[in-house]
mmCIF file of C-alpha atoms in Angstrom:
data_model
loop_
_atom_site.group_PDB
_atom_site.id
_atom_site.type_symbol
_atom_site.label_atom_id
_atom_site.label_comp_id
_atom_site.label_asym_id
_atom_site.label_seq_id
_atom_site.Cartn_x
_atom_site.Cartn_y
_atom_site.Cartn_z
ATOM 1 C CA UNK I 447 112.191 103.383 108.531
ATOM 2 C CA UNK I 448 113.984 104.017 105.264
ATOM 3 C CA UNK I 449 113.695 107.779 104.723
ATOM 4 C CA UNK I 450 113.296 109.614 101.451
ATOM 5 C CA UNK I 451 116.517 109.713 99.374
ATOM 6 C CA UNK I 452 117.973 106.828 101.408
ATOM 7 C CA UNK I 453 118.760 103.506 99.718
ATOM 8 C CA UNK I 454 119.091 100.098 101.342
ATOM 9 C CA UNK I 455 120.505 97.312 99.187
ATOM 10 C CA UNK I 456 120.422 93.705 100.373
ATOM 11 C CA UNK I 457 122.865 91.438 98.604
ATOM 12 C CA UNK I 458 122.179 87.993 97.184
ATOM 13 C CA UNK I 459 122.283 85.209 99.746
ATOM 14 C CA UNK I 460 121.523 87.448 102.725
ATOM 15 C CA UNK I 461 119.337 85.975 105.486
ATOM 16 C CA UNK I 462 117.283 88.699 107.191
ATOM 17 C CA UNK I 463 115.820 87.651 110.543
ATOM 18 C CA UNK I 464 113.185 90.065 111.858
ATOM 19 C CA UNK I 465 111.718 90.194 115.376
ATOM 20 C CA UNK I 466 108.410 88.330 115.421
ATOM 21 C CA UNK I 467 105.345 89.093 117.526
ATOM 22 C CA UNK I 468 104.218 92.216 119.323
ATOM 23 C CA UNK I 469 107.001 94.402 120.710
ATOM 24 C CA UNK I 470 106.913 95.946 124.223
ATOM 25 C CA UNK I 471 104.631 98.940 124.651
ATOM 26 C CA UNK I 472 106.245 102.118 123.400
ATOM 27 C CA UNK I 473 108.983 100.204 121.581
ATOM 28 C CA UNK I 474 107.499 100.800 118.169
ATOM 29 C CA UNK I 475 106.456 104.205 116.733
ATOM 30 C CA UNK I 476 106.414 105.761 120.211
ATOM 31 C CA UNK I 477 102.799 104.817 120.809
ATOM 32 C CA UNK I 478 101.144 103.423 123.881
ATOM 33 C CA UNK I 479 100.800 100.007 122.318
ATOM 34 C CA UNK I 480 103.352 97.488 121.208
ATOM 35 C CA UNK I 481 103.449 97.242 117.448
ATOM 36 C CA UNK I 482 105.042 94.719 115.143
ATOM 37 C CA UNK I 483 108.391 94.998 113.415
ATOM 38 C CA UNK I 484 107.896 96.602 109.993
ATOM 39 C CA UNK I 485 110.148 97.805 107.211
ATOM 40 C CA UNK I 486 108.668 101.165 106.175
ATOM 41 C CA UNK I 487 110.071 102.587 102.948
ATOM 42 C CA UNK I 488 109.987 106.198 101.787
ATOM 43 C CA UNK I 489 113.346 105.823 100.039
ATOM 44 C CA UNK I 490 114.632 102.957 97.914
ATOM 45 C CA UNK I 491 114.708 99.290 98.927
ATOM 46 C CA UNK I 492 116.664 96.885 96.723
ATOM 47 C CA UNK I 493 116.809 93.130 97.242
ATOM 48 C CA UNK I 494 119.313 91.844 94.739
ATOM 49 C CA UNK I 495 118.909 88.092 94.945
ATOM 50 C CA UNK I 496 119.762 85.680 92.144
ATOM 51 C CA UNK I 497 118.258 82.280 91.380
ATOM 52 C CA UNK I 498 121.143 80.384 92.981
ATOM 53 C CA UNK I 499 121.318 82.696 95.996
ATOM 54 C CA UNK I 500 118.052 84.456 96.901
ATOM 55 C CA UNK I 501 117.472 86.902 99.755
ATOM 56 C CA UNK I 502 115.591 85.233 102.648
ATOM 57 C CA UNK I 503 113.379 87.183 105.075
ATOM 58 C CA UNK I 504 111.780 85.439 108.035
ATOM 59 C CA UNK I 505 110.639 85.837 111.635
ATOM 60 C CA UNK I 506 112.880 85.337 114.655
ATOM 61 C CA UNK I 507 110.036 83.375 116.243
ATOM 62 C CA UNK I 508 108.613 80.112 114.943
ATOM 63 C CA UNK I 509 105.215 81.018 116.445
ATOM 64 C CA UNK I 510 104.858 84.743 115.683
ATOM 65 C CA UNK I 511 104.937 86.690 112.444
ATOM 66 C CA UNK I 512 106.675 89.994 111.845
ATOM 67 C CA UNK I 513 104.776 92.929 110.330
ATOM 68 C CA UNK I 514 105.295 93.897 106.678
ATOM 69 C CA UNK I 515 107.369 95.661 104.039
ATOM 70 C CA UNK I 516 105.398 98.816 103.308
ATOM 71 C CA UNK I 517 105.936 101.513 100.707
ATOM 72 C CA UNK I 518 104.794 105.059 101.466
ATOM 73 C CA UNK I 519 104.197 107.924 99.063
ATOM 74 C CA UNK I 520 107.757 108.178 97.714
ATOM 75 C CA UNK I 521 108.988 104.648 98.445
ATOM 76 C CA UNK I 522 110.274 102.462 95.607
ATOM 77 C CA UNK I 523 111.165 98.799 95.583
ATOM 78 C CA UNK I 524 113.320 96.553 93.451
ATOM 79 C CA UNK I 525 112.749 93.093 94.864
ATOM 80 C CA UNK I 526 113.884 90.086 92.869
ATOM 81 C CA UNK I 527 114.752 86.529 93.810
ATOM 82 C CA UNK I 528 113.596 86.937 97.390
ATOM 83 C CA UNK I 529 111.795 84.644 99.835
ATOM 84 C CA UNK I 530 109.424 86.466 102.214
ATOM 85 C CA UNK I 531 108.136 84.286 105.038
ATOM 86 C CA UNK I 532 106.310 84.313 108.391
ATOM 87 C CA UNK I 533 104.922 87.833 107.975
ATOM 88 C CA UNK I 534 101.506 89.450 108.391
ATOM 89 C CA UNK I 535 101.558 91.315 105.054
ATOM 90 C CA UNK I 536 104.516 90.521 102.828
ATOM 91 C CA UNK I 537 104.538 93.646 100.624
ATOM 92 C CA UNK I 538 102.124 96.532 101.200
ATOM 93 C CA UNK I 539 101.706 99.482 98.803
ATOM 94 C CA UNK I 540 99.859 102.416 100.337
ATOM 95 C CA UNK I 541 97.247 104.348 98.346
ATOM 96 C CA UNK I 542 99.557 107.393 98.229
ATOM 97 C CA UNK I 543 102.198 105.359 96.363
ATOM 98 C CA UNK I 544 100.869 106.121 92.865
ATOM 99 C CA UNK I 545 103.840 107.543 90.954
ATOM 100 C CA UNK I 546 106.597 105.227 92.187
ATOM 101 C CA UNK I 547 107.902 102.493 89.923
ATOM 102 C CA UNK I 548 108.632 99.069 91.340
ATOM 103 C CA UNK I 549 110.189 95.814 90.209
ATOM 104 C CA UNK I 550 108.613 92.776 91.893
ATOM 105 C CA UNK I 551 110.018 89.703 90.210
ATOM 106 C CA UNK I 552 110.765 86.103 91.224
ATOM 107 C CA UNK I 553 109.448 86.293 94.790
ATOM 108 C CA UNK I 554 108.341 83.433 97.047
ATOM 109 C CA UNK I 555 105.685 84.286 99.682
ATOM 110 C CA UNK I 556 104.876 81.723 102.373
ATOM 111 C CA UNK I 557 103.144 81.641 105.759
ATOM 112 C CA UNK I 558 101.752 85.156 105.346
ATOM 113 C CA UNK I 559 98.419 86.477 106.556
ATOM 114 C CA UNK I 560 98.315 88.149 103.123
ATOM 115 C CA UNK I 561 101.226 87.956 100.698
ATOM 116 C CA UNK I 562 100.805 91.141 98.641
ATOM 117 C CA UNK I 563 98.516 94.137 99.251
ATOM 118 C CA UNK I 564 97.974 97.255 97.205
ATOM 119 C CA UNK I 565 95.695 100.254 97.736
ATOM 120 C CA UNK I 566 94.613 103.091 95.499
ATOM 121 C CA UNK I 567 95.468 103.761 91.869
ATOM 122 C CA UNK I 568 98.855 102.050 91.795
ATOM 123 C CA UNK I 569 100.015 100.367 88.600
ATOM 124 C CA UNK I 570 101.893 97.216 89.523
ATOM 125 C CA UNK I 571 103.349 94.183 87.765
ATOM 126 C CA UNK I 572 104.092 90.921 89.567
ATOM 127 C CA UNK I 573 106.172 88.561 87.444
ATOM 128 C CA UNK I 574 107.324 85.082 88.349
ATOM 129 C CA UNK I 575 105.836 85.011 91.849
ATOM 130 C CA UNK I 576 105.007 81.937 93.936
ATOM 131 C CA UNK I 577 102.378 82.081 96.697
ATOM 132 C CA UNK I 578 102.273 79.090 99.026
ATOM 133 C CA UNK I 579 100.556 78.350 102.369
ATOM 134 C CA UNK I 580 99.213 81.872 102.956
ATOM 135 C CA UNK I 581 95.831 82.797 104.420
ATOM 136 C CA UNK I 582 95.327 85.014 101.347
ATOM 137 C CA UNK I 583 97.704 85.637 98.474
ATOM 138 C CA UNK I 584 96.857 89.024 96.904
ATOM 139 C CA UNK I 585 94.485 91.727 98.183
ATOM 140 C CA UNK I 586 93.575 94.823 96.157
ATOM 141 C CA UNK I 587 91.792 97.611 98.032
ATOM 142 C CA UNK I 588 90.463 101.092 98.140
ATOM 143 C CA UNK I 589 89.650 102.658 94.783
ATOM 144 C CA UNK I 590 87.252 105.555 95.262
ATOM 145 C CA UNK I 591 85.008 107.381 92.840
ATOM 146 C CA UNK I 592 87.070 109.724 90.664
ATOM 147 C CA UNK I 593 90.337 107.818 91.071
ATOM 148 C CA UNK I 594 92.225 106.543 88.067
ATOM 149 C CA UNK I 595 91.799 102.815 87.485
ATOM 150 C CA UNK I 596 93.985 100.535 89.574
ATOM 151 C CA UNK I 597 95.968 98.237 87.290
ATOM 152 C CA UNK I 598 97.586 94.993 88.423
ATOM 153 C CA UNK I 599 99.371 92.590 86.082
ATOM 154 C CA UNK I 600 100.212 89.064 87.252
ATOM 155 C CA UNK I 601 102.456 87.107 84.897
ATOM 156 C CA UNK I 602 104.047 83.637 85.038
ATOM 157 C CA UNK I 603 102.987 83.099 88.643
ATOM 158 C CA UNK I 604 101.630 80.246 90.730
ATOM 159 C CA UNK I 605 99.068 80.266 93.514
ATOM 160 C CA UNK I 606 98.302 77.665 96.155
ATOM 161 C CA UNK I 607 96.408 78.162 99.380
ATOM 162 C CA UNK I 608 92.974 79.365 100.384
ATOM 163 C CA UNK I 609 92.296 82.571 98.456
ATOM 164 C CA UNK I 610 94.249 83.714 95.403
ATOM 165 C CA UNK I 611 93.078 87.261 94.572
ATOM 166 C CA UNK I 612 90.735 89.330 96.772
ATOM 167 C CA UNK I 613 89.354 92.594 95.320
ATOM 168 C CA UNK I 614 87.536 95.329 97.230
ATOM 169 C CA UNK I 615 86.408 98.653 95.763
ATOM 170 C CA UNK I 616 85.812 99.919 92.225
ATOM 171 C CA UNK I 617 87.654 100.415 88.935
ATOM 172 C CA UNK I 618 90.232 97.698 89.567
ATOM 173 C CA UNK I 619 91.745 96.149 86.442
ATOM 174 C CA UNK I 620 93.525 92.836 87.041
ATOM 175 C CA UNK I 621 95.245 91.041 84.164
ATOM 176 C CA UNK I 622 96.521 87.506 84.815
ATOM 177 C CA UNK I 623 98.646 85.700 82.229
ATOM 178 C CA UNK I 624 100.379 82.293 82.089
ATOM 179 C CA UNK I 625 99.667 81.331 85.697
ATOM 180 C CA UNK I 626 98.624 78.282 87.722
ATOM 181 C CA UNK I 627 95.972 78.233 90.448
ATOM 182 C CA UNK I 628 95.248 75.589 93.051
ATOM 183 C CA UNK I 629 92.959 76.045 96.027
ATOM 184 C CA UNK I 630 93.189 73.785 99.056
ATOM 185 C CA UNK I 631 89.632 74.020 100.340
ATOM 186 C CA UNK I 632 86.410 73.612 98.370
ATOM 187 C CA UNK I 633 84.896 76.549 100.246
ATOM 188 C CA UNK I 634 87.287 79.071 98.766
ATOM 189 C CA UNK I 635 87.518 80.610 95.302
ATOM 190 C CA UNK I 636 90.395 81.728 93.113
ATOM 191 C CA UNK I 637 89.069 85.236 92.413
ATOM 192 C CA UNK I 638 86.889 86.913 95.048
ATOM 193 C CA UNK I 639 85.279 90.366 94.745
ATOM 194 C CA UNK I 640 83.750 91.705 97.939
ATOM 195 C CA UNK I 641 80.056 92.563 98.114
ATOM 196 C CA UNK I 642 80.854 96.279 97.805
ATOM 197 C CA UNK I 643 82.993 95.805 94.684
ATOM 198 C CA UNK I 644 81.777 97.197 91.359
ATOM 199 C CA UNK I 645 83.126 98.081 87.893
ATOM 200 C CA UNK I 646 86.061 95.710 88.323
ATOM 201 C CA UNK I 647 87.544 93.806 85.382
ATOM 202 C CA UNK I 648 89.565 90.613 85.687
ATOM 203 C CA UNK I 649 91.094 88.953 82.629
ATOM 204 C CA UNK I 650 92.845 85.585 82.641
ATOM 205 C CA UNK I 651 94.743 84.352 79.588
ATOM 206 C CA UNK I 652 96.421 80.936 79.334
ATOM 207 C CA UNK I 653 95.859 80.107 83.002
ATOM 208 C CA UNK I 654 95.296 76.748 84.630
ATOM 209 C CA UNK I 655 92.956 76.029 87.521
ATOM 210 C CA UNK I 656 90.735 79.135 87.741
ATOM 211 C CA UNK I 657 87.544 77.211 88.423
ATOM 212 C CA UNK I 658 85.486 79.507 90.614
ATOM 213 C CA UNK I 659 84.796 83.219 90.725
ATOM 214 C CA UNK I 660 82.669 85.368 93.005
ATOM 215 C CA UNK I 661 80.797 88.183 91.221
ATOM 216 C CA UNK I 662 78.367 90.049 93.501
ATOM 217 C CA UNK I 663 77.616 92.850 91.001
ATOM 218 C CA UNK I 664 76.807 92.638 87.288
ATOM 219 C CA UNK I 665 79.143 95.576 86.592
ATOM 220 C CA UNK I 666 82.108 93.342 87.420
ATOM 221 C CA UNK I 667 83.575 91.459 84.471
ATOM 222 C CA UNK I 668 85.590 88.249 84.324
ATOM 223 C CA UNK I 669 87.052 87.345 80.933
ATOM 224 C CA UNK I 670 88.919 84.065 80.537
ATOM 225 C CA UNK I 671 90.603 82.966 77.309
ATOM 226 C CA UNK I 672 92.925 80.191 76.158
ATOM 227 C CA UNK I 673 92.205 78.035 79.197
ATOM 228 C CA UNK I 674 95.166 75.753 79.870
ATOM 229 C CA UNK I 675 94.248 72.053 80.019
ATOM 230 C CA UNK I 676 97.148 71.177 82.336
ATOM 231 C CA UNK I 677 99.444 72.943 84.760
ATOM 232 C CA UNK I 678 101.957 75.213 83.087
ATOM 233 C CA UNK I 679 105.648 74.509 83.582
ATOM 234 C CA UNK I 680 108.551 76.904 84.014
ATOM 235 C CA UNK I 681 106.611 79.502 85.964
ATOM 236 C CA UNK I 682 106.777 80.814 89.526
ATOM 237 C CA UNK I 683 109.668 82.220 91.523
ATOM 238 C CA UNK I 684 112.363 80.321 89.634
ATOM 239 C CA UNK I 685 114.302 79.112 92.657
ATOM 240 C CA UNK I 686 113.972 76.566 95.444
ATOM 241 C CA UNK I 687 113.485 78.402 98.766
ATOM 242 C CA UNK I 688 115.698 77.393 101.667
ATOM 243 C CA UNK I 689 113.078 76.368 104.207
ATOM 244 C CA UNK I 690 115.709 75.006 106.589
ATOM 245 C CA UNK I 691 116.770 78.433 107.825
ATOM 246 C CA UNK I 692 113.573 78.883 109.835
ATOM 247 C CA UNK I 693 111.196 76.596 111.668
ATOM 248 C CA UNK I 694 107.738 75.785 110.314
ATOM 249 C CA UNK I 695 106.047 73.665 112.984
ATOM 250 C CA UNK I 696 102.610 74.155 111.426
ATOM 251 C CA UNK I 697 101.244 74.987 108.009
ATOM 252 C CA UNK I 698 100.214 78.531 108.877
ATOM 253 C CA UNK I 699 101.883 80.373 111.687
ATOM 254 C CA UNK I 700 101.201 83.473 113.697
ATOM 255 C CA UNK I 701 97.957 84.791 115.117
ATOM 256 C CA UNK I 702 95.962 87.140 112.884
ATOM 257 C CA UNK I 703 94.644 90.402 114.375
ATOM 258 C CA UNK I 704 92.254 90.370 117.322
ATOM 259 C CA UNK I 705 93.627 87.039 118.507
ATOM 260 C CA UNK I 706 91.852 84.976 115.860
ATOM 261 C CA UNK I 707 93.239 81.494 115.274
ATOM 262 C CA UNK I 708 94.837 80.485 111.956
ATOM 263 C CA UNK I 709 92.167 80.283 109.279
ATOM 264 C CA UNK I 710 92.686 76.584 108.627
ATOM 265 C CA UNK I 711 91.326 75.844 112.094
ATOM 266 C CA UNK I 712 88.071 77.769 111.560
ATOM 267 C CA UNK I 713 84.643 76.543 110.618
ATOM 268 C CA UNK I 714 83.228 77.350 107.186
ATOM 269 C CA UNK I 715 81.125 80.143 108.655
ATOM 270 C CA UNK I 716 84.135 81.642 110.392
ATOM 271 C CA UNK I 717 86.142 81.462 107.164
ATOM 272 C CA UNK I 718 83.428 83.326 105.301
ATOM 273 C CA UNK I 719 83.458 85.985 107.996
ATOM 274 C CA UNK I 720 87.226 86.241 107.612
ATOM 275 C CA UNK I 721 86.889 87.126 103.930
ATOM 276 C CA UNK I 722 84.120 89.660 104.505
ATOM 277 C CA UNK I 723 86.026 91.523 107.234
ATOM 278 C CA UNK I 724 89.473 91.024 105.765
ATOM 279 C CA UNK I 725 90.016 94.729 105.225
ATOM 280 C CA UNK I 726 88.981 95.588 108.778
ATOM 281 C CA UNK I 727 91.426 93.041 110.146
ATOM 282 C CA UNK I 728 94.197 94.658 108.145
ATOM 283 C CA UNK I 729 93.293 98.125 109.402
ATOM 284 C CA UNK I 730 93.348 96.864 112.986
ATOM 285 C CA UNK I 731 96.785 95.331 112.467
ATOM 286 C CA UNK I 732 98.197 98.501 110.932
ATOM 287 C CA UNK I 733 96.697 100.749 113.615
ATOM 288 C CA UNK I 734 96.135 98.475 116.606
ATOM 289 C CA UNK I 735 94.067 99.794 119.450
ATOM 290 C CA UNK I 736 95.638 100.263 122.835
ATOM 291 C CA UNK I 737 95.790 97.072 124.842
#
């Protein structure tokens, strides 16, 4: 845990290997269950990579993910030119983290259960981010009646995988600009709003590949303009990740919560169930029940 007023700076070119899989009972947070290795930030976390020498974060196990980088109420992050791999939830912003200011720029997420998660009325910008081979790429959760709108800006980014942006709740505003989308399964969609989602607005300007959109409620709005006729160049993380520093024996690694197999091995019905209960799976992973 990085406590309030503490700062951790990780220099360019640093390889950070984190323990993968469930830890022994009592080894994490003093509970009766074995948790997963997390980086919990209430202070300041800086990853100071550069294009020629990014920061690399990955699991110590080729078959088990580590937990997440999470930001609590006072936590702030400056993460640039970083590769975040083999993790349940790459970056997680809690609902209480509403006043903090972050820099998330030129990041490569791969082999994550979910690459980036935010809750509550956070205002966040993701710029120059590459998502590749994740179960889900971005998940936006938890706006309640009376909250300020949740604003997420996604700029110059590229998405591949099964599900690009998942939205649950109300009053979410998502603006996507100059980005490429490619889904790897006809069952999945680029933008997915859960059945309980309402009053959400998604805008996409000069984007390539947003072909499908799930809109369960007429109060949700999707506005697309300046549709790109071909994939945009010069976008994404801006560096070539060093995939040789860790082993990737299969496309998606780790076992999601409750012992479910990787989503690529599921039937269409099971995949649909995964999307509908995605939030519950996350809650179980954050607060696992006693074994």
